[in-house]
Amino acid sequence: VITVSHSRGEYPVTFEPLQTGFRNLPTDAFVVTDENVARHWGHLVPPELPVLTLPPGERTKSLIWLERISGWLSSEGASRKSTVVALGGGVIGDLVGFAAATYMRGVPYVQVPTTLLAQVDSSVGGKVAVDIPEGKNLVGAFHAPTSVIIDPSTLKTLSARQYRNGMAEVWKYAFIMDADMIDTLSASTGENLEPIIRRCVEHKAAIVKEDEFETKGLRAILNFGHTIGHAIEQATGYSQVLHGEAISIGMVLEAHLGERLGITPSGTGDFVRKCLEEQGLPTRFAGSLEPERLIEVMKKDKKASRGALAFSLLTQIGGCTLVQNVDQQEVLHALKML
Ligand SMILES: NC(=O)c1ccc[n+]([C@@H]2O[C@H](COP(=O)([O-])OP(=O)(O)OC[C@H]3O[C@@H](n4cnc5c(N)ncnc54)[C@H](O)[C@@H]3O)[C@@H](O)[C@H]2O)c1
Ligand SMILES: [Zn+2]
């Protein structure tokens, strides 16, 4: 068990089979999942628990589905003491977590992440949100779960692409804070991921404990690769590249940016590229993207204050720092490597 401490208490992250995890849930629990997860793992949900199954995909992370989930909870008789269970990837975790944050002004919820990305990243830390047409995660809250149940065996039904997508976030932890993990990752065949997932959750828990609300510049280091990655996702309409793929490209470019600025030791960008290439992740964008357009998108990034660009940049492999007010011209140069 890994314990995550936050401002209002703490919660356990347990590693156990889904069956055991579900057995220990409160009886007054309501499960929300998506069709893919239901098809592969729905049979493990105890039959007495009500289940709502949503269409899969980022488009479900919307206010419309927030309203439908809330309506469903109400019609099923969920009370202020009921527990909502988010069974699925980051889309379900963020959406259902936000529904739990707002239903009756907040009810307890349990995260049961079933993608690698959700197990190593989104299920821990209490950030919940939905998207609106103007931007991703623009409406949301901090709402800590009451527990996180991780069963790594659920990952065996993930597609290879979704697996690599999660591995991008795993590599990110290695690059920003855990150089010792690099050899393990290079040697990994994708079997027995539990030790790797544990290590990532421990890192995330340590950061959340120190800087839950991202006000001290610590949690923001998790955004390595994300300033450029988010811009790529947004500029391409969230359709061509997955989040992990976008940040893979972003990590390479931001490592080169750090080199240009004299913050990142030279050669680091090439090292990052090699690691991610061997993982089968993209390190450059195949389509046509205007660097100038990406800069405009970046200025709207949540970390950018009044148009000044902020980046989490590597100080070494296994260390990083948040850098404010990065010169646009330098970013443009790095982007031209696209
Ligand atoms: N809250 C946070 O701190 C945080 C952090 C990172 C990402 N996110 C959010 O997470 C979302 C992305 O999460 P994701 O990558 O898990 O996407 P996702 O939830 O869309 O899952 C990816 C795909 O895998 C399917 N799937 C899920 N589990 C499966 C399984 N075990 N077997 C087979 N298929 C399965 C899903 O149905 C979906 O089609 C984004 O919306 C992002 O904003 C949130
Ligand atoms: Zn990410």
GROMACS .gro file of C-alpha atoms and ligand atoms in nm:
model
  383
    1VAL     CA    1   0.000   0.000   0.000
    2ILE     CA    2   0.122   0.348  -0.088
    3THR     CA    3  -0.032   0.629   0.118
    4VAL     CA    4  -0.101   0.963  -0.048
    5SER     CA    5  -0.121   1.255   0.198
    6HIS     CA    6  -0.303   1.572   0.105
    7SER     CA    7  -0.451   1.881   0.270
    8ARG     CA    8  -0.769   1.710   0.383
    9GLY     CA    9  -0.638   1.369   0.481
   10GLU     CA   10  -0.484   1.073   0.309
   11TYR     CA   11  -0.582   0.778   0.093
   12PRO     CA   12  -0.434   0.439   0.013
   13VAL     CA   13  -0.322   0.319  -0.329
   14THR     CA   14  -0.351  -0.058  -0.318
   15PHE     CA   15  -0.223  -0.315  -0.566
   16GLU     CA   16  -0.465  -0.604  -0.577
   17PRO     CA   17  -0.687  -0.806  -0.811
   18LEU     CA   18  -1.004  -0.625  -0.913
   19GLN     CA   19  -1.218  -0.893  -0.748
   20THR     CA   20  -1.062  -0.827  -0.408
   21GLY     CA   21  -1.076  -0.452  -0.454
   22PHE     CA   22  -1.445  -0.460  -0.543
   23ARG     CA   23  -1.524  -0.686  -0.251
   24ASN     CA   24  -1.391  -0.425  -0.010
   25LEU     CA   25  -1.597  -0.139  -0.152
   26PRO     CA   26  -1.882   0.008   0.054
   27THR     CA   27  -2.213  -0.162  -0.035
   28ASP     CA   28  -2.356   0.179  -0.126
   29ALA     CA   29  -2.136   0.213  -0.434
   30PHE     CA   30  -2.215   0.320  -0.791
   31VAL     CA   31  -1.984   0.219  -1.074
   32VAL     CA   32  -1.923   0.422  -1.389
   33THR     CA   33  -1.714   0.276  -1.671
   34ASP     CA   34  -1.681   0.282  -2.051
   35GLU     CA   35  -1.780   0.025  -2.312
   36ASN     CA   36  -1.430  -0.109  -2.375
   37VAL     CA   37  -1.355  -0.158  -2.009
   38ALA     CA   38  -1.699  -0.309  -1.949
   39ARG     CA   39  -1.641  -0.559  -2.230
   40HIS     CA   40  -1.310  -0.680  -2.088
   41TRP     CA   41  -1.351  -0.637  -1.714
   42GLY     CA   42  -1.716  -0.564  -1.640
   43HIS     CA   43  -1.782  -0.924  -1.533
   44LEU     CA   44  -1.569  -0.864  -1.223
   45VAL     CA   45  -1.803  -0.596  -1.087
   46PRO     CA   46  -2.025  -0.749  -0.817
   47PRO     CA   47  -2.374  -0.795  -0.973
   48GLU     CA   48  -2.549  -0.606  -0.694
   49LEU     CA   49  -2.370  -0.278  -0.777
   50PRO     CA   50  -2.540  -0.043  -1.025
   51VAL     CA   51  -2.324   0.019  -1.333
   52LEU     CA   52  -2.340   0.303  -1.586
   53THR     CA   53  -2.150   0.237  -1.909
   54LEU     CA   54  -2.044   0.533  -2.124
   55PRO     CA   55  -1.908   0.558  -2.478
   56PRO     CA   56  -1.525   0.546  -2.477
   57GLY     CA   57  -1.306   0.837  -2.579
   58GLU     CA   58  -1.208   1.191  -2.491
   59ARG     CA   59  -1.536   1.336  -2.625
   60THR     CA   60  -1.719   1.176  -2.336
   61LYS     CA   61  -1.522   1.396  -2.093
   62SER     CA   62  -1.784   1.667  -2.130
   63LEU     CA   63  -2.043   1.865  -1.938
   64ILE     CA   64  -2.316   1.669  -2.114
   65TRP     CA   65  -2.194   1.343  -1.966
   66LEU     CA   66  -2.138   1.510  -1.630
   67GLU     CA   67  -2.507   1.596  -1.629
   68ARG     CA   68  -2.605   1.244  -1.734
   69ILE     CA   69  -2.393   1.082  -1.465
   70SER     CA   70  -2.539   1.316  -1.202
   71GLY     CA   71  -2.891   1.238  -1.324
   72TRP     CA   72  -2.819   0.866  -1.316
   73LEU     CA   73  -2.681   0.886  -0.960
   74SER     CA   74  -2.989   1.072  -0.851
   75SER     CA   75  -3.235   0.832  -1.016
   76GLU     CA   76  -3.048   0.536  -0.867
   77GLY     CA   77  -3.090   0.691  -0.523
   78ALA     CA   78  -2.728   0.785  -0.454
   79SER     CA   79  -2.697   0.992  -0.138
   80ARG     CA   80  -2.430   1.217   0.009
   81LYS     CA   81  -2.276   0.911   0.173
   82SER     CA   82  -2.265   0.696  -0.140
   83THR     CA   83  -1.936   0.611  -0.310
   84VAL     CA   84  -1.885   0.659  -0.682
   85VAL     CA   85  -1.640   0.425  -0.853
   86ALA     CA   86  -1.447   0.531  -1.164
   87LEU     CA   87  -1.355   0.210  -1.348
   88GLY     CA   88  -1.151   0.292  -1.658
   89GLY     CA   89  -0.878   0.508  -1.806
   90GLY     CA   90  -0.804   0.875  -1.748
   91VAL     CA   91  -1.118   0.988  -1.929
   92ILE     CA   92  -1.344   0.798  -1.691
   93GLY     CA   93  -1.125   0.892  -1.392
   94ASP     CA   94  -1.135   1.265  -1.467
   95LEU     CA   95  -1.504   1.276  -1.563
   96VAL     CA   96  -1.637   1.055  -1.286
   97GLY     CA   97  -1.406   1.219  -1.033
   98PHE     CA   98  -1.549   1.556  -1.130
   99ALA     CA   99  -1.902   1.418  -1.108
  100ALA     CA  100  -1.818   1.298  -0.756
  101ALA     CA  101  -1.671   1.640  -0.672
  102THR     CA  102  -1.995   1.814  -0.764
  103TYR     CA  103  -2.277   1.566  -0.700
  104MET     CA  104  -2.450   1.691  -0.382
  105ARG     CA  105  -2.148   1.923  -0.340
  106GLY     CA  106  -1.911   1.630  -0.321
  107VAL     CA  107  -1.933   1.258  -0.250
  108PRO     CA  108  -1.654   1.004  -0.192
  109TYR     CA  109  -1.513   0.823  -0.494
  110VAL     CA  110  -1.272   0.544  -0.569
  111GLN     CA  111  -1.038   0.536  -0.865
  112VAL     CA  112  -0.995   0.200  -1.037
  113PRO     CA  113  -0.759   0.288  -1.323
  114THR     CA  114  -0.736   0.040  -1.611
  115THR     CA  115  -0.490   0.207  -1.848
  116LEU     CA  116  -0.118   0.239  -1.784
  117LEU     CA  117  -0.149   0.617  -1.812
  118ALA     CA  118  -0.421   0.625  -1.548
  119GLN     CA  119  -0.236   0.385  -1.316
  120VAL     CA  120   0.091   0.580  -1.319
  121ASP     CA  121  -0.049   0.929  -1.341
  122SER     CA  122  -0.410   1.047  -1.361
  123SER     CA  123  -0.568   0.834  -1.087
  124VAL     CA  124  -0.343   0.983  -0.819
  125GLY     CA  125  -0.342   1.348  -0.718
  126GLY     CA  126  -0.707   1.449  -0.712
  127LYS     CA  127  -0.718   1.659  -1.029
  128VAL     CA  128  -1.054   1.602  -1.196
  129ALA     CA  129  -1.203   1.783  -1.494
  130VAL     CA  130  -1.405   1.788  -1.812
  131ASP     CA  131  -1.329   1.953  -2.145
  132ILE     CA  132  -1.525   2.233  -2.307
  133PRO     CA  133  -1.496   2.336  -2.673
  134GLU     CA  134  -1.262   2.620  -2.574
  135GLY     CA  135  -1.011   2.386  -2.419
  136LYS     CA  136  -0.919   2.066  -2.243
  137ASN     CA  137  -0.964   2.033  -1.866
  138LEU     CA  138  -1.095   2.390  -1.846
  139VAL     CA  139  -1.371   2.301  -1.600
  140GLY     CA  140  -1.261   2.098  -1.303
  141ALA     CA  141  -1.170   2.070  -0.937
  142PHE     CA  142  -0.932   1.918  -0.688
  143HIS     CA  143  -1.116   1.625  -0.532
  144ALA     CA  144  -0.907   1.354  -0.370
  145PRO     CA  145  -1.033   0.996  -0.405
  146THR     CA  146  -1.094   0.788  -0.092
  147SER     CA  147  -0.881   0.513  -0.239
  148VAL     CA  148  -0.712   0.400  -0.560
  149ILE     CA  149  -0.724   0.033  -0.654
  150ILE     CA  150  -0.465  -0.078  -0.909
  151ASP     CA  151  -0.476  -0.419  -1.074
  152PRO     CA  152  -0.189  -0.429  -1.326
  153SER     CA  153  -0.335  -0.741  -1.486
  154THR     CA  154  -0.612  -0.526  -1.636
  155LEU     CA  155  -0.344  -0.385  -1.867
  156LYS     CA  156  -0.318  -0.708  -2.064
  157THR     CA  157  -0.619  -0.610  -2.276
  158LEU     CA  158  -0.472  -0.268  -2.366
  159SER     CA  159  -0.365  -0.216  -2.726
  160ALA     CA  160   0.009  -0.184  -2.791
  161ARG     CA  161  -0.047   0.182  -2.879
  162GLN     CA  162  -0.226   0.254  -2.551
  163TYR     CA  163   0.049   0.071  -2.362
  164ARG     CA  164   0.320   0.287  -2.524
  165ASN     CA  165   0.105   0.592  -2.455
  166GLY     CA  166   0.129   0.519  -2.082
  167MET     CA  167   0.498   0.439  -2.108
  168ALA     CA  168   0.561   0.796  -2.224
  169GLU     CA  169   0.452   0.918  -1.879
  170VAL     CA  170   0.667   0.650  -1.714
  171TRP     CA  171   0.973   0.769  -1.908
  172LYS     CA  172   0.886   1.122  -1.799
  173TYR     CA  173   0.927   1.025  -1.432
  174ALA     CA  174   1.263   0.868  -1.517
  175PHE     CA  175   1.384   1.179  -1.701
  176ILE     CA  176   1.269   1.434  -1.442
  177MET     CA  177   1.342   1.255  -1.115
  178ASP     CA  178   1.458   0.894  -1.137
  179ALA     CA  179   1.762   0.823  -1.353
  180ASP     CA  180   1.796   0.480  -1.187
  181MET     CA  181   1.473   0.372  -1.354
  182ILE     CA  182   1.617   0.414  -1.705
  183ASP     CA  183   1.793   0.078  -1.718
  184THR     CA  184   1.482  -0.098  -1.588
  185LEU     CA  185   1.270   0.067  -1.856
  186SER     CA  186   1.515  -0.005  -2.135
  187ALA     CA  187   1.515  -0.372  -2.036
  188SER     CA  188   1.139  -0.397  -1.980
  189THR     CA  189   0.939  -0.627  -2.204
  190GLY     CA  190   0.608  -0.502  -2.071
  191GLU     CA  191   0.570  -0.807  -1.846
  192ASN     CA  192   0.543  -0.756  -1.471
  193LEU     CA  193   0.485  -0.382  -1.472
  194GLU     CA  194   0.386  -0.364  -1.107
  195PRO     CA  195   0.726  -0.253  -0.971
  196ILE     CA  196   0.742   0.021  -1.235
  197ILE     CA  197   0.387   0.139  -1.165
  198ARG     CA  198   0.457   0.142  -0.790
  199ARG     CA  199   0.763   0.354  -0.839
  200CYS     CA  200   0.573   0.608  -1.050
  201VAL     CA  201   0.289   0.626  -0.796
  202GLU     CA  202   0.544   0.682  -0.518
  203HIS     CA  203   0.693   0.973  -0.714
  204LYS     CA  204   0.353   1.123  -0.784
  205ALA     CA  205   0.249   1.081  -0.419
  206ALA     CA  206   0.566   1.257  -0.299
  207ILE     CA  207   0.501   1.552  -0.529
  208VAL     CA  208   0.130   1.578  -0.443
  209LYS     CA  209   0.216   1.576  -0.073
  210GLU     CA  210   0.447   1.877  -0.115
  211ASP     CA  211   0.249   2.074  -0.370
  212GLU     CA  212  -0.106   1.945  -0.403
  213PHE     CA  213  -0.247   2.257  -0.567
  214GLU     CA  214   0.047   2.327  -0.798
  215THR     CA  215   0.127   2.657  -0.633
  216LYS     CA  216   0.489   2.596  -0.528
  217GLY     CA  217   0.642   2.516  -0.864
  218LEU     CA  218   0.698   2.152  -0.768
  219ARG     CA  219   0.393   1.976  -0.913
  220ALA     CA  220   0.448   2.177  -1.230
  221ILE     CA  221   0.771   1.985  -1.296
  222LEU     CA  222   0.547   1.694  -1.394
  223ASN     CA  223   0.472   1.902  -1.701
  224PHE     CA  224   0.804   1.820  -1.865
  225GLY     CA  225   0.725   1.768  -2.233
  226HIS     CA  226   0.372   1.893  -2.175
  227THR     CA  227   0.394   2.260  -2.274
  228ILE     CA  228   0.483   2.159  -2.629
  229GLY     CA  229   0.290   1.830  -2.605
  230HIS     CA  230  -0.037   2.001  -2.513
  231ALA     CA  231   0.011   2.250  -2.796
  232ILE     CA  232   0.056   1.964  -3.044
  233GLU     CA  233  -0.255   1.790  -2.913
  234GLN     CA  234  -0.461   2.104  -2.933
  235ALA     CA  235  -0.332   2.219  -3.272
  236THR     CA  236  -0.415   1.877  -3.417
  237GLY     CA  237  -0.761   1.867  -3.262
  238TYR     CA  238  -0.690   1.575  -3.025
  239SER     CA  239  -0.747   1.333  -3.310
  240GLN     CA  240  -0.416   1.230  -3.464
  241VAL     CA  241  -0.185   1.193  -3.167
  242LEU     CA  242  -0.249   1.045  -2.825
  243HIS     CA  243  -0.143   1.240  -2.517
  244GLY     CA  244   0.159   1.018  -2.449
  245GLU     CA  245   0.268   1.045  -2.812
  246ALA     CA  246   0.241   1.424  -2.803
  247ILE     CA  247   0.445   1.451  -2.484
  248SER     CA  248   0.702   1.210  -2.625
  249ILE     CA  249   0.763   1.460  -2.905
  250GLY     CA  250   0.738   1.739  -2.648
  251MET     CA  251   1.001   1.585  -2.420
  252VAL     CA  252   1.253   1.560  -2.704
  253LEU     CA  253   1.191   1.919  -2.813
  254GLU     CA  254   1.193   2.057  -2.459
  255ALA     CA  255   1.518   1.875  -2.386
  256HIS     CA  256   1.668   2.046  -2.691
  257LEU     CA  257   1.517   2.376  -2.578
  258GLY     CA  258   1.682   2.328  -2.239
  259GLU     CA  259   2.014   2.268  -2.415
  260ARG     CA  260   1.974   2.591  -2.614
  261LEU     CA  261   1.908   2.779  -2.291
  262GLY     CA  262   2.209   2.626  -2.118
  263ILE     CA  263   1.993   2.459  -1.854
  264THR     CA  264   2.008   2.105  -1.991
  265PRO     CA  265   2.349   1.940  -2.049
  266SER     CA  266   2.427   1.895  -2.418
  267GLY     CA  267   2.352   1.551  -2.556
  268THR     CA  268   2.050   1.508  -2.328
  269GLY     CA  269   1.800   1.572  -2.607
  270ASP     CA  270   1.953   1.299  -2.821
  271PHE     CA  271   1.954   1.061  -2.525
  272VAL     CA  272   1.585   1.131  -2.456
  273ARG     CA  273   1.507   1.078  -2.824
  274LYS     CA  274   1.688   0.745  -2.833
  275CYS     CA  275   1.506   0.611  -2.524
  276LEU     CA  276   1.165   0.707  -2.661
  277GLU     CA  277   1.239   0.578  -3.010
  278GLU     CA  278   1.336   0.242  -2.870
  279GLN     CA  279   1.006   0.239  -2.686
  280GLY     CA  280   0.834   0.283  -3.022
  281LEU     CA  281   0.710   0.632  -2.940
  282PRO     CA  282   0.712   0.917  -3.193
  283THR     CA  283   0.982   1.180  -3.144
  284ARG     CA  284   0.886   1.411  -3.427
  285PHE     CA  285   0.553   1.509  -3.569
  286ALA     CA  286   0.473   1.357  -3.907
  287GLY     CA  287   0.207   1.600  -4.029
  288SER     CA  288   0.252   1.967  -4.106
  289LEU     CA  289   0.242   2.198  -3.805
  290GLU     CA  290   0.336   2.565  -3.809
  291PRO     CA  291   0.575   2.641  -3.521
  292GLU     CA  292   0.425   2.991  -3.499
  293ARG     CA  293   0.080   2.840  -3.451
  294LEU     CA  294   0.209   2.616  -3.172
  295ILE     CA  295   0.353   2.920  -2.992
  296GLU     CA  296   0.013   3.090  -3.000
  297VAL     CA  297  -0.148   2.779  -2.854
  298MET     CA  298   0.119   2.759  -2.584
  299LYS     CA  299   0.051   3.111  -2.467
  300LYS     CA  300  -0.292   2.991  -2.360
  301ASP     CA  301  -0.141   2.708  -2.155
  302LYS     CA  302  -0.259   2.708  -1.793
  303LYS     CA  303   0.102   2.750  -1.677
  304ALA     CA  304   0.163   3.052  -1.900
  305SER     CA  305   0.090   3.372  -1.716
  306ARG     CA  306  -0.011   3.657  -1.947
  307GLY     CA  307   0.147   3.504  -2.251
  308ALA     CA  308   0.489   3.431  -2.097
  309LEU     CA  309   0.593   3.075  -2.168
  310ALA     CA  310   0.686   2.842  -1.881
  311PHE     CA  311   0.862   2.507  -1.912
  312SER     CA  312   0.973   2.224  -1.690
  313LEU     CA  313   1.329   2.172  -1.815
  314LEU     CA  314   1.585   1.902  -1.741
  315THR     CA  315   1.890   2.000  -1.538
  316GLN     CA  316   2.025   1.648  -1.592
  317ILE     CA  317   1.880   1.306  -1.665
  318GLY     CA  318   1.686   1.255  -1.342
  319GLY     CA  319   1.645   1.620  -1.244
  320CYS     CA  320   1.450   1.924  -1.360
  321THR     CA  321   1.338   2.272  -1.275
  322LEU     CA  322   1.051   2.504  -1.364
  323VAL     CA  323   1.161   2.792  -1.586
  324GLN     CA  324   0.938   3.096  -1.633
  325ASN     CA  325   0.948   3.357  -1.907
  326VAL     CA  326   1.123   3.153  -2.170
  327ASP     CA  327   1.209   3.359  -2.477
  328GLN     CA  328   0.971   3.284  -2.765
  329GLN     CA  329   1.252   3.293  -3.020
  330GLU     CA  330   1.431   3.012  -2.838
  331VAL     CA  331   1.111   2.807  -2.835
  332LEU     CA  332   1.064   2.876  -3.203
  333HIS     CA  333   1.415   2.747  -3.275
  334ALA     CA  334   1.348   2.429  -3.080
  335LEU     CA  335   1.016   2.381  -3.259
  336LYS     CA  336   1.177   2.412  -3.598
  337MET     CA  337   1.324   2.070  -3.522
  338LEU     CA  338   0.971   1.930  -3.572
  339LIG     N1  339  -0.615   1.401  -1.367
  339LIG     C1  340  -0.489   1.398  -1.403
  339LIG     O1  341  -0.399   1.427  -1.323
  339LIG     C2  342  -0.456   1.353  -1.541
  339LIG     C3  343  -0.324   1.324  -1.575
  339LIG     C4  344  -0.298   1.277  -1.703
  339LIG     C5  345  -0.401   1.260  -1.795
  339LIG     N2  346  -0.529   1.290  -1.759
  339LIG     C6  347  -0.640   1.270  -1.853
  339LIG     O2  348  -0.650   1.133  -1.884
  339LIG     C7  349  -0.713   1.118  -2.011
  339LIG     C8  350  -0.641   1.014  -2.091
  339LIG     O3  351  -0.645   0.891  -2.020
  339LIG     P1  352  -0.623   0.751  -2.094
  339LIG     O4  353  -0.502   0.758  -2.179
  339LIG     O5  354  -0.632   0.646  -1.991
  339LIG     O6  355  -0.743   0.749  -2.199
  339LIG     P2  356  -0.883   0.672  -2.200
  339LIG     O7  357  -0.949   0.674  -2.069
  339LIG     O8  358  -0.956   0.729  -2.316
  339LIG     O9  359  -0.842   0.522  -2.234
  339LIG     C9  360  -0.782   0.493  -2.358
  339LIG    C10  361  -0.859   0.384  -2.432
  339LIG    O10  362  -0.836   0.258  -2.369
  339LIG    C11  363  -0.959   0.193  -2.339
  339LIG     N3  364  -0.933   0.111  -2.221
  339LIG    C12  365  -0.923   0.151  -2.092
  339LIG     N4  366  -0.884   0.049  -2.014
  339LIG    C13  367  -0.870  -0.059  -2.096
  339LIG    C14  368  -0.829  -0.194  -2.075
  339LIG     N5  369  -0.790  -0.237  -1.954
  339LIG     N6  370  -0.828  -0.277  -2.180
  339LIG    C15  371  -0.861  -0.231  -2.306
  339LIG     N7  372  -0.898  -0.106  -2.332
  339LIG    C16  373  -0.902  -0.020  -2.227
  339LIG    C17  374  -1.057   0.305  -2.324
  339LIG    O11  375  -1.188   0.262  -2.347
  339LIG    C18  376  -1.010   0.403  -2.431
  339LIG    O12  377  -1.060   0.365  -2.556
  339LIG    C19  378  -0.712   1.256  -2.075
  339LIG    O13  379  -0.841   1.310  -2.074
  339LIG    C20  380  -0.620   1.337  -1.985
  339LIG    O14  381  -0.657   1.474  -1.980
  339LIG    C21  382  -0.557   1.335  -1.635
  340ZN      ZN  383   0.063   1.381  -1.913
   0.00000   0.00000   0.00000
